[in-house]
Short mmCIF file of C-alpha atoms in Angstrom, two decimals:
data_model
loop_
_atom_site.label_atom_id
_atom_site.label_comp_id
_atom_site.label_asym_id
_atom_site.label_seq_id
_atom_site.Cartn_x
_atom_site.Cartn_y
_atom_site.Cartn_z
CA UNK Y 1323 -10.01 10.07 -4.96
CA UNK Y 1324 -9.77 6.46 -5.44
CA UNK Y 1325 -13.36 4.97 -7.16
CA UNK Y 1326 -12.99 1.07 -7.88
CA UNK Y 1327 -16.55 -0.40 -9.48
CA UNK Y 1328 -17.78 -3.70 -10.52
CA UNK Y 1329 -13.66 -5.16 -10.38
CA UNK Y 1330 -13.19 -8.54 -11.68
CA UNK Y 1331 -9.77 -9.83 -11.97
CA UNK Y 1332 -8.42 -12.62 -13.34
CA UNK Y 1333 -4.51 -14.89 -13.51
CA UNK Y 1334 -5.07 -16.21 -16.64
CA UNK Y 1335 -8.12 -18.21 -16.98
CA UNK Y 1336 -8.97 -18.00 -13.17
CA UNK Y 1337 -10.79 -15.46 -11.68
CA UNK Y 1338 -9.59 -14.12 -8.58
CA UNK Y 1339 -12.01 -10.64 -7.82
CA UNK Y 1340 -15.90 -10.56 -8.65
CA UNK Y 1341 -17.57 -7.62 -8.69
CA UNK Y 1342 -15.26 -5.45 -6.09
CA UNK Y 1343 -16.43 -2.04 -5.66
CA UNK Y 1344 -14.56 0.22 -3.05
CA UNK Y 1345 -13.19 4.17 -2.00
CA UNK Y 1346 -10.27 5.74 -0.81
CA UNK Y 1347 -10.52 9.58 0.27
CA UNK Y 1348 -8.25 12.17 0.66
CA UNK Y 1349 -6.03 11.73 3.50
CA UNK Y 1350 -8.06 8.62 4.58
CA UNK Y 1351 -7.01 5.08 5.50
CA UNK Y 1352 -8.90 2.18 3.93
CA UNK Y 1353 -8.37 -1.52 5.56
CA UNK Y 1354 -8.81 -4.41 3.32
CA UNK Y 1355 -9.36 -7.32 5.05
CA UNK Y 1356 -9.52 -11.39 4.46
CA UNK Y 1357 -7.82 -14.34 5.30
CA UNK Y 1358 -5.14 -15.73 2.81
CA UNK Y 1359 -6.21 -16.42 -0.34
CA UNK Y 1360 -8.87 -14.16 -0.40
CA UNK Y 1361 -7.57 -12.20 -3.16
CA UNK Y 1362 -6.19 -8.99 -1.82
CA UNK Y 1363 -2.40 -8.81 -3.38
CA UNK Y 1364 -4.27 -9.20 -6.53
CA UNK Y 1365 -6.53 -5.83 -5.80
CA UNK Y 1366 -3.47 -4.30 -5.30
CA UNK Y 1367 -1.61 -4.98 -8.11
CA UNK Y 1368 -5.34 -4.73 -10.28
CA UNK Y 1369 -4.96 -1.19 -8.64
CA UNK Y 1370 -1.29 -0.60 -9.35
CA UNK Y 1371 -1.22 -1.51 -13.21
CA UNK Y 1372 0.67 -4.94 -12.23
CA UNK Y 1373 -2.19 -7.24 -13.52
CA UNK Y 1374 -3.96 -5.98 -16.82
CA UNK Y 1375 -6.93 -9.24 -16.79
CA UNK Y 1376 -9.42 -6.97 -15.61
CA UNK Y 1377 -13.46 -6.11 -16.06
CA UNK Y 1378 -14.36 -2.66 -14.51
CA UNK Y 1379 -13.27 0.91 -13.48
CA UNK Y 1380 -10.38 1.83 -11.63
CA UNK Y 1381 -10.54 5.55 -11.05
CA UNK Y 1382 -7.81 8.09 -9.65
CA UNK Y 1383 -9.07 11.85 -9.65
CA UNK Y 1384 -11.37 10.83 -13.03
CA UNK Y 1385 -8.47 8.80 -14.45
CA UNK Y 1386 -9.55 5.31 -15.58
CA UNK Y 1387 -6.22 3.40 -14.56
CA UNK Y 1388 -7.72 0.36 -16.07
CA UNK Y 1389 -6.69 2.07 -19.75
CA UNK Y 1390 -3.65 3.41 -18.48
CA UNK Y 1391 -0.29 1.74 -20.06
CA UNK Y 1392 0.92 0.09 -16.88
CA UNK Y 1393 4.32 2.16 -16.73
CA UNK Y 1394 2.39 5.36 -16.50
CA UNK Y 1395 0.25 4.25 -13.36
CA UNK Y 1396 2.44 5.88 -11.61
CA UNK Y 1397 2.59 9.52 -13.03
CA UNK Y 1398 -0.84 9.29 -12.15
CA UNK Y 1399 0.04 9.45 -8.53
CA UNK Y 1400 -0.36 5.51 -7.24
CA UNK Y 1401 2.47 4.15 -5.70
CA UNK Y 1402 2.83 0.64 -4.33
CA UNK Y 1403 4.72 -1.05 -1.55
CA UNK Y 1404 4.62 -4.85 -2.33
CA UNK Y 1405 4.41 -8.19 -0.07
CA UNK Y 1406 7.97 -8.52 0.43
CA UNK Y 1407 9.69 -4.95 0.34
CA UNK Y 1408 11.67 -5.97 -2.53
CA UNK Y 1409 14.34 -3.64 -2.29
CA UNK Y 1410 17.44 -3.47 -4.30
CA UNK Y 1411 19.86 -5.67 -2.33
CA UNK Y 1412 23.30 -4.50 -3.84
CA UNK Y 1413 22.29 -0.95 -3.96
CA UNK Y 1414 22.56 1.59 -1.51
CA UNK Y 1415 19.86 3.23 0.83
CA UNK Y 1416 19.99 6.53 -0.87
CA UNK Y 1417 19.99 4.91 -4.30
CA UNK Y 1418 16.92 3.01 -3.61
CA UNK Y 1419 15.45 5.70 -2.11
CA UNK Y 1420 16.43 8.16 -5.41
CA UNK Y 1421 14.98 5.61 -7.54
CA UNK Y 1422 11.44 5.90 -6.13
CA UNK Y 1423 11.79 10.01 -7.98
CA UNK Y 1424 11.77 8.55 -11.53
CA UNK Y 1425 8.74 10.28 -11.97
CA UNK Y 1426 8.80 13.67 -13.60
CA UNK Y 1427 7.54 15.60 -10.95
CA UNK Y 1428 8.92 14.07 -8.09
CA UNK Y 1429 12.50 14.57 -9.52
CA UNK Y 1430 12.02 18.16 -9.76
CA UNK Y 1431 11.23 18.30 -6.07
CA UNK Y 1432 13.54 15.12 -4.81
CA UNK Y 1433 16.04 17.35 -2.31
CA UNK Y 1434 13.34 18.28 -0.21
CA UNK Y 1435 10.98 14.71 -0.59
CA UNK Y 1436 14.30 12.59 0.47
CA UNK Y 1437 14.40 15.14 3.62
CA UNK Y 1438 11.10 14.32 4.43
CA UNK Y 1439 11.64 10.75 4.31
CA UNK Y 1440 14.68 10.39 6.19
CA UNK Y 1441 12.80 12.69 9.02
CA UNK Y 1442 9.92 9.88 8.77
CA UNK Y 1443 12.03 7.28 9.18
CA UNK Y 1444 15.73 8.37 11.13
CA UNK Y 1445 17.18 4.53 10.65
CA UNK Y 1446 17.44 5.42 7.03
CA UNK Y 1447 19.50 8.83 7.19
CA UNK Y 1448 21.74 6.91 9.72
CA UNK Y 1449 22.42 4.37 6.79
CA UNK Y 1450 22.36 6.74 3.85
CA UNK Y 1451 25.43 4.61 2.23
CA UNK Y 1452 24.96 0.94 3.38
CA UNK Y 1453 24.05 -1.56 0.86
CA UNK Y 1454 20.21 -2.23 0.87
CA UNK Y 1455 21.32 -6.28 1.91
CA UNK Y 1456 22.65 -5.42 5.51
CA UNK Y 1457 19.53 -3.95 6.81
CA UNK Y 1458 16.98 -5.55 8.78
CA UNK Y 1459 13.66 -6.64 8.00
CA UNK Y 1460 12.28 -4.15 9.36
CA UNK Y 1461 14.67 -1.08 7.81
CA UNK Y 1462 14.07 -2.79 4.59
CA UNK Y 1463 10.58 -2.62 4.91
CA UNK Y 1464 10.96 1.27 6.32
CA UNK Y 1465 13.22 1.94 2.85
CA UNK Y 1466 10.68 0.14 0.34
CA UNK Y 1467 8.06 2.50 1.63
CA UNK Y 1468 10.55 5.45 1.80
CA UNK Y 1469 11.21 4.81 -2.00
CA UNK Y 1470 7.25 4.74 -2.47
CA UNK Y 1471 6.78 7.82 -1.07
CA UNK Y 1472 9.56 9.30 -3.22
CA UNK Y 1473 7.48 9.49 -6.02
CA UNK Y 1474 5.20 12.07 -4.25
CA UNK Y 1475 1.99 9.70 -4.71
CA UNK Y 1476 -1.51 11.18 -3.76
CA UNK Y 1477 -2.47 7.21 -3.14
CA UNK Y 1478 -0.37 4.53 -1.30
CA UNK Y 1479 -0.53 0.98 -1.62
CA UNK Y 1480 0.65 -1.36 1.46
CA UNK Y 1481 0.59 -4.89 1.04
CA UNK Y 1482 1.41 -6.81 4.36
CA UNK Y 1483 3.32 -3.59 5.78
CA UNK Y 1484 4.25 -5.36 9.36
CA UNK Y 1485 4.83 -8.83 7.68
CA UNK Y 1486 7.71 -10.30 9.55
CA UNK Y 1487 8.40 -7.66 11.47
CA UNK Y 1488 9.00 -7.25 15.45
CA UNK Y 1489 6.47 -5.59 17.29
CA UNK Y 1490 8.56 -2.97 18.50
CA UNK Y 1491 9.26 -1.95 14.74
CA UNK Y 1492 5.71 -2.79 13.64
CA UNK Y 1493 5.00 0.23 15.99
CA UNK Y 1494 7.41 2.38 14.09
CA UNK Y 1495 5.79 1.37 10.79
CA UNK Y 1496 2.31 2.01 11.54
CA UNK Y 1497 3.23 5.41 13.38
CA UNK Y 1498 4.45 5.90 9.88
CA UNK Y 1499 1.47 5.38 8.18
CA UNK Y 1500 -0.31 7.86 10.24
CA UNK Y 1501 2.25 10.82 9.31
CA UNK Y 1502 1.95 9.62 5.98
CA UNK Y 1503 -1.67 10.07 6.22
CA UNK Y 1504 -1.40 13.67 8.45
CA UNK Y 1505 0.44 14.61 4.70
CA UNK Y 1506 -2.66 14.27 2.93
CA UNK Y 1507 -1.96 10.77 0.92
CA UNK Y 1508 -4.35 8.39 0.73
CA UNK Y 1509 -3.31 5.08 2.12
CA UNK Y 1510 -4.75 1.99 1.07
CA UNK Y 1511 -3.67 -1.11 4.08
CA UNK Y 1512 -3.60 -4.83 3.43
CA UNK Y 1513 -2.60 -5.77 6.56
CA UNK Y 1514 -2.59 -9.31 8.12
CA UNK Y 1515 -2.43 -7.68 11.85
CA UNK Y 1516 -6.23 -6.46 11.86
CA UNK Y 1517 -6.88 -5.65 15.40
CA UNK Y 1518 -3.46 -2.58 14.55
CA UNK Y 1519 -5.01 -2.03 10.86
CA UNK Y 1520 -8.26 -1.05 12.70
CA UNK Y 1521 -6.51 1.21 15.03
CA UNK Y 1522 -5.32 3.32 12.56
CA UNK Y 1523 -7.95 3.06 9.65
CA UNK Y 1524 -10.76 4.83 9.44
CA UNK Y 1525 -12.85 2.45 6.88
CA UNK Y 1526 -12.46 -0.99 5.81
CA UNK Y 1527 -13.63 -3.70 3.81
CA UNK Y 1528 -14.03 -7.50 4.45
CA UNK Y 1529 -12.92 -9.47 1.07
CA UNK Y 1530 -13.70 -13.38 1.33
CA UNK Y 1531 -13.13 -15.87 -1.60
CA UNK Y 1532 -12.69 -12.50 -3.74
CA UNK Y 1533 -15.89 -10.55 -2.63
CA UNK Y 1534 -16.26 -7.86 -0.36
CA UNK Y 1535 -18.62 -9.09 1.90
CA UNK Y 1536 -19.02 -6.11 4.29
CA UNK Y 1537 -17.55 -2.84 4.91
CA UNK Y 1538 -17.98 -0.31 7.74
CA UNK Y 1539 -15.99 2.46 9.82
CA UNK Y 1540 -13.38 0.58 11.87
CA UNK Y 1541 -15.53 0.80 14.84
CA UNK Y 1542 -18.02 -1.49 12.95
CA UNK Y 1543 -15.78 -3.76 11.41
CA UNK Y 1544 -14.11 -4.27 14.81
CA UNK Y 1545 -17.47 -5.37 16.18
CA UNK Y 1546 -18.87 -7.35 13.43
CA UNK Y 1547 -19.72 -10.49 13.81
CA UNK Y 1548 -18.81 -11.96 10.16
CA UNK Y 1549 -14.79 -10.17 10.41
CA UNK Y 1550 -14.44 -11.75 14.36
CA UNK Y 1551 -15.46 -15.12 12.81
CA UNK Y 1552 -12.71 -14.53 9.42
CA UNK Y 1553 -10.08 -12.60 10.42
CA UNK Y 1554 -9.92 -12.80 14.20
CA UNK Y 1555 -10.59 -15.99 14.88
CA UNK Y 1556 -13.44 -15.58 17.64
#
């Protein structure tokens, strides 16, 4: 589905990505991993349309996203859930969530996506009319990727899902991901818990100082020597 080759990235005259070449399947979870700084946020939003200083192919189902205007990405079925939730505070849960349908398709079919959603995640359904502010971290976070999945994507991009959040609800969240996954949309996970990425992935890819250095079914990653030593800390 997803086919990223020979990705270099750039915020303005600094380069950020060299040469990045990954996959995401059908229904498959992809882990990327590094510590901070190694330039994952800016894969993601090189992925989502959000940063346009690239070199390289970024390909949906055959589409080249790299020439797609960045306000299309989307129709193209990529949706992103940033660092940060960013919800809209003075708006309500079911407003945020109804924005996420902007896309042509997905507001033909909203009634029964919203249903879907508020089955995924029950907190949200029980709040259908409080402002997006009063929630917790972790509800926010639960509504920004609600409103993602709105749109009906075939690929999903997480950027530090459980950042912030309490483990109990970080449980939630990643059960989430899993359903989300049963449904047939491919997730891509930046995650800054690895040991619970692994758990649920089933590849990933190491990215130090902006290069993927190795890559592997979680199994291997789990066991390699080079991730233990970056991300672990063993």
């Amino acid at each position: 589905m997803l086919e990223v080759r020979t990705l270099d990235a750039f915020h303005g005259h600094a380069q950020a990505l060299w040469d990045v070449s990954l996959d995401v399947g059908d229904a498959e979870i992809v882990s990327v991993m590094g510590p901070n700084g190694a330039g994952k946020s800016t894969l993601v939003m090189a992925i989502a349309g959000l940063l346009r200083s690239v070199r390289g192919q970024i390909a949906l189902n055959g589409v080249d996203l790299a020439e797609v205007p960045a306000p299309q990405v989307c129709s193209h079925g990529v949706a992103i859930v940033p660092e940060g939730r960013r919800v809209f505070a003075q708006m309500s849960v079911r407003d945020n969530l109804l924005l996420g349908a902007h896309r042509r398709g997905a507001r033909a079919e909203h009634a029964q996506t919203l249903a879907r959603v508020e089955a995924l995640f029950p907190r949200l359904a029980d709040r259908t009319h409080q402002l997006a502010v009063t929630l917790s971290g972790g509800e926010q976070q639960m509504l920004a990727i609600g409103r993602a999945l709105m749109a009906r994507p075939r690929l999903l991009l997480l950027d530090e899902p459980s950042l912030g959040l309490a483990p109990v609800v970080m449980d939630e969240v990643f059960d989430a991901i899993t359903t989300i996954r049963a449904d047939g949309v491919g997730v891509l996970l930046v995650e800054q818990d690895v040991e619970r990425a692994l758990d649920i992935s089933d590849r990933g890819y190491l990215l130090i100082e902006g290069r993927i250095v190795t890559a592997g079914t979680a199994a291997q990653l789990r066991g390699n020597a080079e991730v233990r030593s970056s991300v672990l800390g063993l």
